[in-house]
PDB file of N, CA and C in Angstrom:
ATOM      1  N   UNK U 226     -43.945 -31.614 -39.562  1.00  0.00           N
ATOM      2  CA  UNK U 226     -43.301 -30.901 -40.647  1.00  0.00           C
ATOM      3  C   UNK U 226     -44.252 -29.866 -41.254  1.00  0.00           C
ATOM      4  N   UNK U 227     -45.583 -30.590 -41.507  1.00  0.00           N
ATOM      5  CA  UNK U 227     -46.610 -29.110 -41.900  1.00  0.00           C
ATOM      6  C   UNK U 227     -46.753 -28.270 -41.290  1.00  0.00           C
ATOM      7  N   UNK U 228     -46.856 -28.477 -40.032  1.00  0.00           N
ATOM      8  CA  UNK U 228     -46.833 -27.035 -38.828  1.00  0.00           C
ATOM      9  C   UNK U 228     -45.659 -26.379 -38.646  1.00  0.00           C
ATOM     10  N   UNK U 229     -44.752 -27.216 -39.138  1.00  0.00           N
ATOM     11  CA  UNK U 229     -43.158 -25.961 -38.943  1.00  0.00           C
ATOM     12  C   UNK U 229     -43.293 -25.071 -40.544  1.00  0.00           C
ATOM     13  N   UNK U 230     -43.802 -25.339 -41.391  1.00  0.00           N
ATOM     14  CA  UNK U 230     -43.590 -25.106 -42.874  1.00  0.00           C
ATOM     15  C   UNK U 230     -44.832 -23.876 -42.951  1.00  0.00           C
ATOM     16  N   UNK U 231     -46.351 -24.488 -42.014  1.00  0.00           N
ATOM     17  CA  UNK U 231     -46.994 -23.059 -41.870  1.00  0.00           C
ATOM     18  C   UNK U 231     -46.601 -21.870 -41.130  1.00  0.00           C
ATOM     19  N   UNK U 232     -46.094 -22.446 -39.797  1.00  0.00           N
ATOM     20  CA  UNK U 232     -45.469 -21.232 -38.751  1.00  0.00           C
ATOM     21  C   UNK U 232     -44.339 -20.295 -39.761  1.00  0.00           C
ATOM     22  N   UNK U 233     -43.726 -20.882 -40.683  1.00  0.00           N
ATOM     23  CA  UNK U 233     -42.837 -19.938 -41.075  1.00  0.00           C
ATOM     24  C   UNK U 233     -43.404 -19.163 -42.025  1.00  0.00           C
ATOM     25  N   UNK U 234     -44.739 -20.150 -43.242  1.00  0.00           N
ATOM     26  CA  UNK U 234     -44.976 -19.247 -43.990  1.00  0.00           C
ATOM     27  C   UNK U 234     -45.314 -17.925 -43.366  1.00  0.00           C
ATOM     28  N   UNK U 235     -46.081 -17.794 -42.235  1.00  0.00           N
ATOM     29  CA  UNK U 235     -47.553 -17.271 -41.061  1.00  0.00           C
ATOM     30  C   UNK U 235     -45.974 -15.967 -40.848  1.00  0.00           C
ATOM     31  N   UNK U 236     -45.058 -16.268 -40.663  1.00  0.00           N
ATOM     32  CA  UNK U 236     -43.957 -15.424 -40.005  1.00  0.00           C
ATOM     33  C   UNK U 236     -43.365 -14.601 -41.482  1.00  0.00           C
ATOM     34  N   UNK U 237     -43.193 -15.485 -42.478  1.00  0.00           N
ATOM     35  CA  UNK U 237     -43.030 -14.880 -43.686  1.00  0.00           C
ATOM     36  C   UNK U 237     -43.190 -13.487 -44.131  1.00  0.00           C
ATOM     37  N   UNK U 238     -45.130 -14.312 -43.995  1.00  0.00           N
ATOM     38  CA  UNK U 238     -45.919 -12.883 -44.597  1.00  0.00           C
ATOM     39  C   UNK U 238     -45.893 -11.930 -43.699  1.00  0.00           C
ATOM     40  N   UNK U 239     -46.029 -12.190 -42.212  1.00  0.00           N
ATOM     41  CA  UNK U 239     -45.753 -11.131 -41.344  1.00  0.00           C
ATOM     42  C   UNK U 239     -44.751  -9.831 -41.241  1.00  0.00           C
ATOM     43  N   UNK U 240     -43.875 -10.599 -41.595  1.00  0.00           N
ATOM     44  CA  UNK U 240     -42.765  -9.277 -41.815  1.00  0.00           C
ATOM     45  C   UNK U 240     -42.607  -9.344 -43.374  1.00  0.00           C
ATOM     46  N   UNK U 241     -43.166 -10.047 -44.088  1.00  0.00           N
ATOM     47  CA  UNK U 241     -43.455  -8.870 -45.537  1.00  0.00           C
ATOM     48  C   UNK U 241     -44.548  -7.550 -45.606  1.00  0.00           C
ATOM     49  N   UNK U 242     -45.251  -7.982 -44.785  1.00  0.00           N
ATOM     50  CA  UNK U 242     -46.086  -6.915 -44.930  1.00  0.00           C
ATOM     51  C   UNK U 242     -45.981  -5.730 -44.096  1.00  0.00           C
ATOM     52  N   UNK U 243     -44.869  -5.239 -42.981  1.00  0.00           N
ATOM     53  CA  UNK U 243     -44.564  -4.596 -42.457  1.00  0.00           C
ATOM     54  C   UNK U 243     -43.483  -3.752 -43.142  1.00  0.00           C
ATOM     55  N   UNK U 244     -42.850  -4.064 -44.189  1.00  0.00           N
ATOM     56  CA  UNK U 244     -41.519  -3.253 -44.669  1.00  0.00           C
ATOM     57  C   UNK U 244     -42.374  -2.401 -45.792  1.00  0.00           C
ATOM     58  N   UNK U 245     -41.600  -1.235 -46.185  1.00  0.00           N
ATOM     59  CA  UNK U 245     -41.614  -0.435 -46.882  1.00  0.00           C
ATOM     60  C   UNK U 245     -41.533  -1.385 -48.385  1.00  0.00           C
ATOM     61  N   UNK U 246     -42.056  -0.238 -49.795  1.00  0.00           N
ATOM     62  CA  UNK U 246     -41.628  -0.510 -50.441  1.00  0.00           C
ATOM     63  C   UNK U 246     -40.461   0.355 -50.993  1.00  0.00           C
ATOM     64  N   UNK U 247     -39.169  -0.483 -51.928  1.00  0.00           N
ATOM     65  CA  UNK U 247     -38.359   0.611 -51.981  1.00  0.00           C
ATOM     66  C   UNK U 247     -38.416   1.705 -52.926  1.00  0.00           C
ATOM     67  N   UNK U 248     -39.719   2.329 -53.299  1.00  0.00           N
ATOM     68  CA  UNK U 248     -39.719   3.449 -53.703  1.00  0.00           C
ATOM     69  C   UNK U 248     -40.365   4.485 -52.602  1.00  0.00           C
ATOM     70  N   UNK U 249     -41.192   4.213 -51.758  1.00  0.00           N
ATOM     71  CA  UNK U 249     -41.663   4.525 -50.612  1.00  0.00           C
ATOM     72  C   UNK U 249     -40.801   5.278 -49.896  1.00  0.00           C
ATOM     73  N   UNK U 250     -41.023   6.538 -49.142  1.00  0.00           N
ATOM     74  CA  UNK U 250     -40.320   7.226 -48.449  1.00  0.00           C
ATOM     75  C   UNK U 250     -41.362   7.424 -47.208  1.00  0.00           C
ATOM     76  N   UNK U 251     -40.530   7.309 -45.716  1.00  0.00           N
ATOM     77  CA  UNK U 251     -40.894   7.625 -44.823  1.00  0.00           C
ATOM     78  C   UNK U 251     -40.944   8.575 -44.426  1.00  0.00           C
ATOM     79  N   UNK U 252     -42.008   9.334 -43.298  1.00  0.00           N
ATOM     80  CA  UNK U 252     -41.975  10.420 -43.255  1.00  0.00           C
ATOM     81  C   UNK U 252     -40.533  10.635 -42.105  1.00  0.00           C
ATOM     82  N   UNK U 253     -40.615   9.769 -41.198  1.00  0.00           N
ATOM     83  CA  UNK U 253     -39.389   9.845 -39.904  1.00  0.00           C
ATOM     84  C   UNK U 253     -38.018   9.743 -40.566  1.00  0.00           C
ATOM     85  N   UNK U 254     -37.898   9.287 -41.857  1.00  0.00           N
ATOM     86  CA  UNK U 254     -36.501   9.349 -42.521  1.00  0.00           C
ATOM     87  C   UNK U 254     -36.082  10.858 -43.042  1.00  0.00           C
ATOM     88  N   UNK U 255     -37.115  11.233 -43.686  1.00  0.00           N
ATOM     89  CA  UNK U 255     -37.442  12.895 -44.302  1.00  0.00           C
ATOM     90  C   UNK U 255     -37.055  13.735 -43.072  1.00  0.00           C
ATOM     91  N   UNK U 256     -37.421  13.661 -41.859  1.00  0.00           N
ATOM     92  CA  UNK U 256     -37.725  14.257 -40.876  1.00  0.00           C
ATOM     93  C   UNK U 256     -36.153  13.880 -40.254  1.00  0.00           C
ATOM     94  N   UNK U 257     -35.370  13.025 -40.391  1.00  0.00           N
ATOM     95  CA  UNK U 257     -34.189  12.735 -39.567  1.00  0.00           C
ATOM     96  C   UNK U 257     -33.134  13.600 -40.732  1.00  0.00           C
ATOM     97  N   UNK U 258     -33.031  13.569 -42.358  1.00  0.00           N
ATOM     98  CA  UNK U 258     -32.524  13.942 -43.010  1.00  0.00           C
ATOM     99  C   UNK U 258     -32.696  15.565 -43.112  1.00  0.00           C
ATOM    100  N   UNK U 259     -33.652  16.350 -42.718  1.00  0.00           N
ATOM    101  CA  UNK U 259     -34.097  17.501 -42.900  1.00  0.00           C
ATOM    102  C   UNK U 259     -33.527  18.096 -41.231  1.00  0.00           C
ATOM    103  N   UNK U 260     -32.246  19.216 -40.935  1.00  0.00           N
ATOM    104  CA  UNK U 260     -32.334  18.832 -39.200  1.00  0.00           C
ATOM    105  C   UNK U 260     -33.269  20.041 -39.079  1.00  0.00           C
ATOM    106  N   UNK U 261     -33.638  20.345 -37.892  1.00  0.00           N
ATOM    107  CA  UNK U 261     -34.612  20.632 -37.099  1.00  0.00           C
ATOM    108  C   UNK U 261     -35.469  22.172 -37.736  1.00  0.00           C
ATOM    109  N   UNK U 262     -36.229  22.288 -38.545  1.00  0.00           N
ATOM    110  CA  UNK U 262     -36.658  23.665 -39.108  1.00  0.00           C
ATOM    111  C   UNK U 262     -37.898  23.653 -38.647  1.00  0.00           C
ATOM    112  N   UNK U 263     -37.872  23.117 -37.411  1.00  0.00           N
ATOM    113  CA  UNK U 263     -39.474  23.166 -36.448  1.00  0.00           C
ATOM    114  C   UNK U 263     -39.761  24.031 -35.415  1.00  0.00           C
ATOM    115  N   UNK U 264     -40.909  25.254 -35.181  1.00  0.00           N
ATOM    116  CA  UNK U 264     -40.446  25.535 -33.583  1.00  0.00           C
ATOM    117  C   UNK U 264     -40.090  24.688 -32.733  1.00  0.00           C
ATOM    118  N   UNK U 265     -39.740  25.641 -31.906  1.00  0.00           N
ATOM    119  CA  UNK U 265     -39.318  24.973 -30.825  1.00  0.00           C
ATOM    120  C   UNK U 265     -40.074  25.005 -29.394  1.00  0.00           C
ATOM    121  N   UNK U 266     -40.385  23.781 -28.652  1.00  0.00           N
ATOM    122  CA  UNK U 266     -41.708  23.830 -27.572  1.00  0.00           C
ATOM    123  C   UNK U 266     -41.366  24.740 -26.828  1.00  0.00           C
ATOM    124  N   UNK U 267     -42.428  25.638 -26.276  1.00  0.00           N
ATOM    125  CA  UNK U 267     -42.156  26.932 -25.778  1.00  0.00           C
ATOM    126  C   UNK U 267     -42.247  28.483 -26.127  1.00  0.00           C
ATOM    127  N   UNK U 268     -41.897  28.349 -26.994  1.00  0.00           N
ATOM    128  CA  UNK U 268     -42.282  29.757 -27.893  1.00  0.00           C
ATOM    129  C   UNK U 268     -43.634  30.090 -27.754  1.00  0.00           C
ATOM    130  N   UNK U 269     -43.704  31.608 -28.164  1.00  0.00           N
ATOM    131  CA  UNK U 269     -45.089  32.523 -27.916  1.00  0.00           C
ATOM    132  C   UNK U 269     -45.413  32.157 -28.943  1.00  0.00           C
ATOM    133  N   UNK U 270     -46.679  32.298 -29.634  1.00  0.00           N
ATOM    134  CA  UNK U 270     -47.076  32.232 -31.076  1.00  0.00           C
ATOM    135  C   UNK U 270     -46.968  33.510 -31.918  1.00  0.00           C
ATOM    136  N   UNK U 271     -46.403  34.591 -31.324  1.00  0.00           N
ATOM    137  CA  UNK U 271     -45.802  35.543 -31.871  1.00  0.00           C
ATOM    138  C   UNK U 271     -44.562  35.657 -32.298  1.00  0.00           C
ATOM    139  N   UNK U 272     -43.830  34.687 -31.253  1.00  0.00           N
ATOM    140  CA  UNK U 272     -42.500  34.424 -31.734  1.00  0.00           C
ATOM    141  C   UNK U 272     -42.538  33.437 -32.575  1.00  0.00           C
ATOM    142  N   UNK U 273     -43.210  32.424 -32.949  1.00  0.00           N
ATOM    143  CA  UNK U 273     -43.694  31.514 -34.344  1.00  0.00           C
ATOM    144  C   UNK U 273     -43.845  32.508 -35.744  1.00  0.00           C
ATOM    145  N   UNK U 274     -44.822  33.188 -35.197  1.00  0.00           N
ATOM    146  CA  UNK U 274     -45.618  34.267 -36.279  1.00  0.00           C
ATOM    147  C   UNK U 274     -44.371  34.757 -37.154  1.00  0.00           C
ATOM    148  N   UNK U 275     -43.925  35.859 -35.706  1.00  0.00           N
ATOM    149  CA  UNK U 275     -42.675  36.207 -36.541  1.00  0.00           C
ATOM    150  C   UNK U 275     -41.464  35.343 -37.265  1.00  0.00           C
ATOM    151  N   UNK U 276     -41.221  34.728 -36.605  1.00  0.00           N
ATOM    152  CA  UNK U 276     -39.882  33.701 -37.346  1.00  0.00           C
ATOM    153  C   UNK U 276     -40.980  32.810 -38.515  1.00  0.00           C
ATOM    154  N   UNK U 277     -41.907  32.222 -38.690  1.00  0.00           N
ATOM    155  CA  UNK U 277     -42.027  31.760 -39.900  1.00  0.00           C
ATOM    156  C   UNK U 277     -43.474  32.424 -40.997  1.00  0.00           C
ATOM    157  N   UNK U 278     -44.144  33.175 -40.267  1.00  0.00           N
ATOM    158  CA  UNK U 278     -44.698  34.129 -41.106  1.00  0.00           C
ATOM    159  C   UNK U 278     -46.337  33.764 -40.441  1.00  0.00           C
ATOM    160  N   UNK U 279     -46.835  33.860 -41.040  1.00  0.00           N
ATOM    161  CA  UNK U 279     -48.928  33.746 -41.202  1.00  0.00           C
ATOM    162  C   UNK U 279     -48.746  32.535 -41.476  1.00  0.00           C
ATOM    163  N   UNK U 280     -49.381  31.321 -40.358  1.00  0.00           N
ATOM    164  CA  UNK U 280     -49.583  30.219 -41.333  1.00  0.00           C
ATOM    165  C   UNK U 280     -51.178  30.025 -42.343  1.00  0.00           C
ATOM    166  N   UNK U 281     -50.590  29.048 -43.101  1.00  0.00           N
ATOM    167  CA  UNK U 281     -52.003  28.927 -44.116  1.00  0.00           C
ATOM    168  C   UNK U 281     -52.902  29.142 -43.569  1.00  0.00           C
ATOM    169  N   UNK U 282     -53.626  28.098 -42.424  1.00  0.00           N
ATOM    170  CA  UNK U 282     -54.628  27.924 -41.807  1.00  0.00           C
ATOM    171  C   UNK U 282     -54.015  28.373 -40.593  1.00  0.00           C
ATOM    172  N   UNK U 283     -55.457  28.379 -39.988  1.00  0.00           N
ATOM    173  CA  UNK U 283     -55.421  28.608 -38.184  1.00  0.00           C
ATOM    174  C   UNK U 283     -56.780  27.216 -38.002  1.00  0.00           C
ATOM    175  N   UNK U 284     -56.690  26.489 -37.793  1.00  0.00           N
ATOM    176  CA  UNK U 284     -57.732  25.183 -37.461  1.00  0.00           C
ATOM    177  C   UNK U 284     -58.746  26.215 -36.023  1.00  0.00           C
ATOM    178  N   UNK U 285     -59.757  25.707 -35.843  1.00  0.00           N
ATOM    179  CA  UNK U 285     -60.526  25.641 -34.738  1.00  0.00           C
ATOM    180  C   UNK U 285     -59.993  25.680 -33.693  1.00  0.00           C
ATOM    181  N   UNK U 286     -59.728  25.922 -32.245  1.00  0.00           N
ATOM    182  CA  UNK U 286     -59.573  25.365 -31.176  1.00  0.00           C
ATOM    183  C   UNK U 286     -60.442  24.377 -30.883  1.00  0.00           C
ATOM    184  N   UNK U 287     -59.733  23.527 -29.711  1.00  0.00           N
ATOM    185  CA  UNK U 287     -60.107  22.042 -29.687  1.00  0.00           C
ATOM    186  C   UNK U 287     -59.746  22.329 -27.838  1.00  0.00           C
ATOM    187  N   UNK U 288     -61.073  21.041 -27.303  1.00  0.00           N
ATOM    188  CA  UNK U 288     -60.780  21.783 -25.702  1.00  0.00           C
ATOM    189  C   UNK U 288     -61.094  22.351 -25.237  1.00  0.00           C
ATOM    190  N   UNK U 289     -60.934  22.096 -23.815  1.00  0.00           N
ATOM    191  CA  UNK U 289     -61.277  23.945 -22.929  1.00  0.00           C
ATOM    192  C   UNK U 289     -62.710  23.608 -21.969  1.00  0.00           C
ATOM    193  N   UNK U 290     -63.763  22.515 -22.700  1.00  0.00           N
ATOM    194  CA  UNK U 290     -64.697  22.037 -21.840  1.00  0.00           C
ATOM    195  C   UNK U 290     -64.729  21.926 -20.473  1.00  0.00           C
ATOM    196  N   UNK U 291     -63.587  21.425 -20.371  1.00  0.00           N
ATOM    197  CA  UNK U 291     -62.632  21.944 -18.433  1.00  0.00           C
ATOM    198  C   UNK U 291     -61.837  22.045 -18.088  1.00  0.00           C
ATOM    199  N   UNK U 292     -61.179  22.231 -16.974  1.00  0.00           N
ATOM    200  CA  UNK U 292     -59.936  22.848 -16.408  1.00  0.00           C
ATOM    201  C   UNK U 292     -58.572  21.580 -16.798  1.00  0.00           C
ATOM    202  N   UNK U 293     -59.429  20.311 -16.738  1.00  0.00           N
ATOM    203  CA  UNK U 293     -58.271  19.481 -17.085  1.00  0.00           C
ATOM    204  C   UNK U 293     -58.074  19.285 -18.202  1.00  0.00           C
ATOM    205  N   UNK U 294     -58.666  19.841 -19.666  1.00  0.00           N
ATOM    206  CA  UNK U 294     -58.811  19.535 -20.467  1.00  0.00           C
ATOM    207  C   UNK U 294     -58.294  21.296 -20.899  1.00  0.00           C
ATOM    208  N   UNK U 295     -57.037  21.338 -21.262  1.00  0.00           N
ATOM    209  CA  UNK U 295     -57.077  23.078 -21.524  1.00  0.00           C
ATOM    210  C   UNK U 295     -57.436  23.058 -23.134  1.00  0.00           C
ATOM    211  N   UNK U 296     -57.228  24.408 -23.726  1.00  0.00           N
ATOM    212  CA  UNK U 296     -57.914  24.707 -24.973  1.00  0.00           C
ATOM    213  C   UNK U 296     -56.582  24.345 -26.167  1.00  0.00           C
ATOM    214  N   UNK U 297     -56.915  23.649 -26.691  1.00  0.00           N
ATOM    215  CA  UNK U 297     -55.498  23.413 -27.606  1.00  0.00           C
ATOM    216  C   UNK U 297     -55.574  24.111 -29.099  1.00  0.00           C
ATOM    217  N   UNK U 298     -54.883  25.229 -29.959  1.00  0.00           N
ATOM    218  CA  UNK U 298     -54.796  26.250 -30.675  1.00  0.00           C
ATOM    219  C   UNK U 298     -53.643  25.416 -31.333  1.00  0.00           C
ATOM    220  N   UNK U 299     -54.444  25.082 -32.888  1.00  0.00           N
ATOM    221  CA  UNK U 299     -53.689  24.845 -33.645  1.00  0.00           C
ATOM    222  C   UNK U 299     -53.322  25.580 -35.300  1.00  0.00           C
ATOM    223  N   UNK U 300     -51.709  25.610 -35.745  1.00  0.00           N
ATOM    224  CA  UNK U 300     -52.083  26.520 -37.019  1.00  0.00           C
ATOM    225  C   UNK U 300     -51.093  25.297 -37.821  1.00  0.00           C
ATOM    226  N   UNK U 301     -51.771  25.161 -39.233  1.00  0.00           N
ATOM    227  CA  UNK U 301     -51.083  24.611 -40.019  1.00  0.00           C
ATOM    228  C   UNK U 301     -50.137  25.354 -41.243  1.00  0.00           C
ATOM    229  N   UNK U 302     -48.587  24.711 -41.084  1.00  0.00           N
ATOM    230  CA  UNK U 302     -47.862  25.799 -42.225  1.00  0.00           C
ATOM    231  C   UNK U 302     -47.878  24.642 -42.974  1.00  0.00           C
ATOM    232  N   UNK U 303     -47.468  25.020 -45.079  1.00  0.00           N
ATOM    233  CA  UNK U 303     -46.990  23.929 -45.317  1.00  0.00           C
ATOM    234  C   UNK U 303     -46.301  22.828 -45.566  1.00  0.00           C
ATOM    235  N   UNK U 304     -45.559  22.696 -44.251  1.00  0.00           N
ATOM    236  CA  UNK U 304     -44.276  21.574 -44.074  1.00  0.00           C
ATOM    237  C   UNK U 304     -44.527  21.267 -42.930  1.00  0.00           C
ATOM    238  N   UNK U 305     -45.307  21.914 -41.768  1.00  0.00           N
ATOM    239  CA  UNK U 305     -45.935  21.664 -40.376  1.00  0.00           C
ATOM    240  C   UNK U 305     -47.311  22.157 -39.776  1.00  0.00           C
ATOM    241  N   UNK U 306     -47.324  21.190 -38.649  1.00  0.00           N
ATOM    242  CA  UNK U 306     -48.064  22.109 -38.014  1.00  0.00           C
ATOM    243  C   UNK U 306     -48.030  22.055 -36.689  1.00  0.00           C
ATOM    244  N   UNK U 307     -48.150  23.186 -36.278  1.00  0.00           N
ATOM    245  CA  UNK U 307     -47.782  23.930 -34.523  1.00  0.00           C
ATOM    246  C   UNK U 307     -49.125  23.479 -33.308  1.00  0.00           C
ATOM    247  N   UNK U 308     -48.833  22.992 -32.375  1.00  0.00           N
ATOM    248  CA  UNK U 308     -49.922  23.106 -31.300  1.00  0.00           C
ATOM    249  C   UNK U 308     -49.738  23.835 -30.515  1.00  0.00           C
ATOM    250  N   UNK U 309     -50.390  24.711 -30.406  1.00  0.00           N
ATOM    251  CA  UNK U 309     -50.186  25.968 -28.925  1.00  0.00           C
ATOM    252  C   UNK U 309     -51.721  24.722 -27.865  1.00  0.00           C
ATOM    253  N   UNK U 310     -50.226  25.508 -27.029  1.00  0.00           N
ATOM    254  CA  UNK U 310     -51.526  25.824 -25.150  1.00  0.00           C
ATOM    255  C   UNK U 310     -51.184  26.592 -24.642  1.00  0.00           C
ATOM    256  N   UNK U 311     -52.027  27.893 -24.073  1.00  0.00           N
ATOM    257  CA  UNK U 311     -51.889  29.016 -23.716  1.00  0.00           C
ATOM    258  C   UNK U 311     -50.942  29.691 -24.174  1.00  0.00           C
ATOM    259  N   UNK U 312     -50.887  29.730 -25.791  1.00  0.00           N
ATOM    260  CA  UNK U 312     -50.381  30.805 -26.350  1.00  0.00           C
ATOM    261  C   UNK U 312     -48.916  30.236 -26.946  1.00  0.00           C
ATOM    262  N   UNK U 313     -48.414  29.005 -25.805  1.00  0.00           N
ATOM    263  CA  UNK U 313     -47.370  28.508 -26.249  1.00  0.00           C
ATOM    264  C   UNK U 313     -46.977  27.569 -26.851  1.00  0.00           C
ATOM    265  N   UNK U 314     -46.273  27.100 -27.795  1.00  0.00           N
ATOM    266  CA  UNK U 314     -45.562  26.058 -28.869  1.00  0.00           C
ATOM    267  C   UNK U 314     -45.634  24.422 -27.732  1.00  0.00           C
ATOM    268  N   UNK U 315     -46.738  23.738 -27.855  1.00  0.00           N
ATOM    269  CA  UNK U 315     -46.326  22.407 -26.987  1.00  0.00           C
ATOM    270  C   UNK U 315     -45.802  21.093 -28.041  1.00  0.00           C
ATOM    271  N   UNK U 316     -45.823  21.690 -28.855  1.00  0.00           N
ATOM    272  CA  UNK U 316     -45.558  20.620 -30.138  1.00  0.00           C
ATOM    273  C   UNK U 316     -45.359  21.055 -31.640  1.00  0.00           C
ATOM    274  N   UNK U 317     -45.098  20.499 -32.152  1.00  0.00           N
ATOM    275  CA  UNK U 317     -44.760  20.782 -33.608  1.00  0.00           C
ATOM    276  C   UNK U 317     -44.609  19.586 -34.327  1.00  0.00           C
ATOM    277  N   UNK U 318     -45.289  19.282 -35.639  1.00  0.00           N
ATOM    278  CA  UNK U 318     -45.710  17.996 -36.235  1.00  0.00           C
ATOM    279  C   UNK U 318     -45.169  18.069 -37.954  1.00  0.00           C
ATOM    280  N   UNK U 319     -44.126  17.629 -38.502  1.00  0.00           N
ATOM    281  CA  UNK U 319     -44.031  17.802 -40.175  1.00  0.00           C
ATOM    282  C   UNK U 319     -45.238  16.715 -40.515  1.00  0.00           C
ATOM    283  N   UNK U 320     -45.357  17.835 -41.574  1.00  0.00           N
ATOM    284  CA  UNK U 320     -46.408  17.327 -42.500  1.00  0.00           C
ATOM    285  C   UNK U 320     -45.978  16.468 -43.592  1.00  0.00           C
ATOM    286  N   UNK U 321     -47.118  15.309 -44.144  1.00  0.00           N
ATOM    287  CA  UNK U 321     -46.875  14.388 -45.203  1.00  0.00           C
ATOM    288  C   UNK U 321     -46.152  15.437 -46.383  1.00  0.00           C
ATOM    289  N   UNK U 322     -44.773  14.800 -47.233  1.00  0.00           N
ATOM    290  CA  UNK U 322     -44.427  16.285 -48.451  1.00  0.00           C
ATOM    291  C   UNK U 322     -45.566  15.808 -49.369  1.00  0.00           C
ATOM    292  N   UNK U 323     -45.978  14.473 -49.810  1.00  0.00           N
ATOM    293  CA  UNK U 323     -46.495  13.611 -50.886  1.00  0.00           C
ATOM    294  C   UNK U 323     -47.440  12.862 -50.374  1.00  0.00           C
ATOM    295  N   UNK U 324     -48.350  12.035 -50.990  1.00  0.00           N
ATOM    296  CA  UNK U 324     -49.144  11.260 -50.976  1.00  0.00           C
ATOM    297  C   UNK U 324     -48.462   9.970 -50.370  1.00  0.00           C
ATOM    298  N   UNK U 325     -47.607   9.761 -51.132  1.00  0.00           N
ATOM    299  CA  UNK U 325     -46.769   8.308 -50.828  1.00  0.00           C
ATOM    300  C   UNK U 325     -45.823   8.123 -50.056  1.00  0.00           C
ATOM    301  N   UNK U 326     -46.085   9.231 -49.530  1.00  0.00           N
ATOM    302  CA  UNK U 326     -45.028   9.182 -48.353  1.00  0.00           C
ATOM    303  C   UNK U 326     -45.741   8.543 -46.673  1.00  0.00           C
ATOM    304  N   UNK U 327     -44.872   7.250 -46.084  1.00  0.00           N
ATOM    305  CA  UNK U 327     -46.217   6.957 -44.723  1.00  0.00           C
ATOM    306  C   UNK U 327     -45.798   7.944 -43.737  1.00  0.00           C
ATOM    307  N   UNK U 328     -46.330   8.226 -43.408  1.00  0.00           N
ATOM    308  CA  UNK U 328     -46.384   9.197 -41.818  1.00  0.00           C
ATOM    309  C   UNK U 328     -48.002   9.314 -41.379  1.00  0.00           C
ATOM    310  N   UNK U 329     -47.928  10.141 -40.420  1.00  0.00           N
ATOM    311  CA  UNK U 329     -49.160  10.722 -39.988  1.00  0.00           C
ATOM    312  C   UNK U 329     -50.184  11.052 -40.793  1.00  0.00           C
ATOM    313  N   UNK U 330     -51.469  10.785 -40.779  1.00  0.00           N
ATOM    314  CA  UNK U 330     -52.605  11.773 -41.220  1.00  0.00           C
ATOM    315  C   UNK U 330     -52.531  13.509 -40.792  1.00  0.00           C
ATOM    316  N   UNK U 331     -52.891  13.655 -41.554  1.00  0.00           N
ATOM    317  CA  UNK U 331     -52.603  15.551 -41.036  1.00  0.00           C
ATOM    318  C   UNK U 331     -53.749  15.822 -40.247  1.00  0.00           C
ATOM    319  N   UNK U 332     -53.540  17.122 -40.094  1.00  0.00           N
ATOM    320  CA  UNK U 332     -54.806  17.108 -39.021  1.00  0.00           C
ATOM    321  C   UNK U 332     -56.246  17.493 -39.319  1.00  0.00           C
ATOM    322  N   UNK U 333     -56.707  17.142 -38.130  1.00  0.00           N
ATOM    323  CA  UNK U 333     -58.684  17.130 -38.338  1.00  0.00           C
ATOM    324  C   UNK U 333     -58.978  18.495 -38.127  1.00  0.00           C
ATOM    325  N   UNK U 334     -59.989  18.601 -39.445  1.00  0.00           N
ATOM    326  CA  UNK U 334     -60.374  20.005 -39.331  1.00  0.00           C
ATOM    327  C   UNK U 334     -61.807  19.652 -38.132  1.00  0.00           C
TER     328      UNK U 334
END
C-alpha cells in the first residue's frame, strides 16, 4: 500500500510540474492564434528586406568553417527572427512578446 501511495504521489508531482500556469501564455499558442506573418522559406533577403523593412539587428554570421557546415546569416525583427543560407530564408523563428511568456530563448549574439 506504501508503494502504490508513493508511485502516485512520484506521478502526481510529475505532471504538476509540467503544466502551465493559468496566467502563463505560451509562445506555440500566440504563434497558432497569430496566422502566418512570417517569411516564408525561400525568399531572397531582399525580398524579406523589402516586404518587412531593415531589421533591428543583423547578428554575426555563424559557420562557413567548411563546405558541410555552410555560413548561416541571421537578422532579428521585433516579433522574429529570419535565418538565411546563401542569401535565402531557411527559417523563421517568433520571438518571446514578454518575459512570461515560455518559448524559445532568443538568439545568441
Amino acid at each position: 500500500m506504501d508503494r502504490l501511495f508513493r508511485s502516485l504521489l512520484l506521478a502526481l508531482c510529475v505532471a504538476a510540474s509540467g503544466t502551465a500556469v493559468a496566467g502563463d501564455t505560451l509562445l506555440i499558442q500566440r504563434v497558432q492564434e497569430e496566422p502566418g506573418n512570417l517569411p516564408a522559406r525561400g525568399l531572397r533577403a531582399a525580398e524579406v528586406e523589402a516586404r518587412f523593412g531593415a531589421p533591428a539587428e543583423r547578428l554575426e554570421r555563424r559557420g562557413g568553417q567548411k563546405r558541410a557546415w555552410p555560413a548561416i546569416d541571421r537578422w532579428v525583427y521585433p516579433a522574429f527572427t529570419v535565418y538565411f543560407e546563401h542569401g535565402r530564408v531557411i527559417d523563421a523563428v517568433a520571438n518571446k512578446a514578454s518575459a512570461d511568456e515560455i518559448g524559445p530563448k532568443p538568439a545568441s549574439r
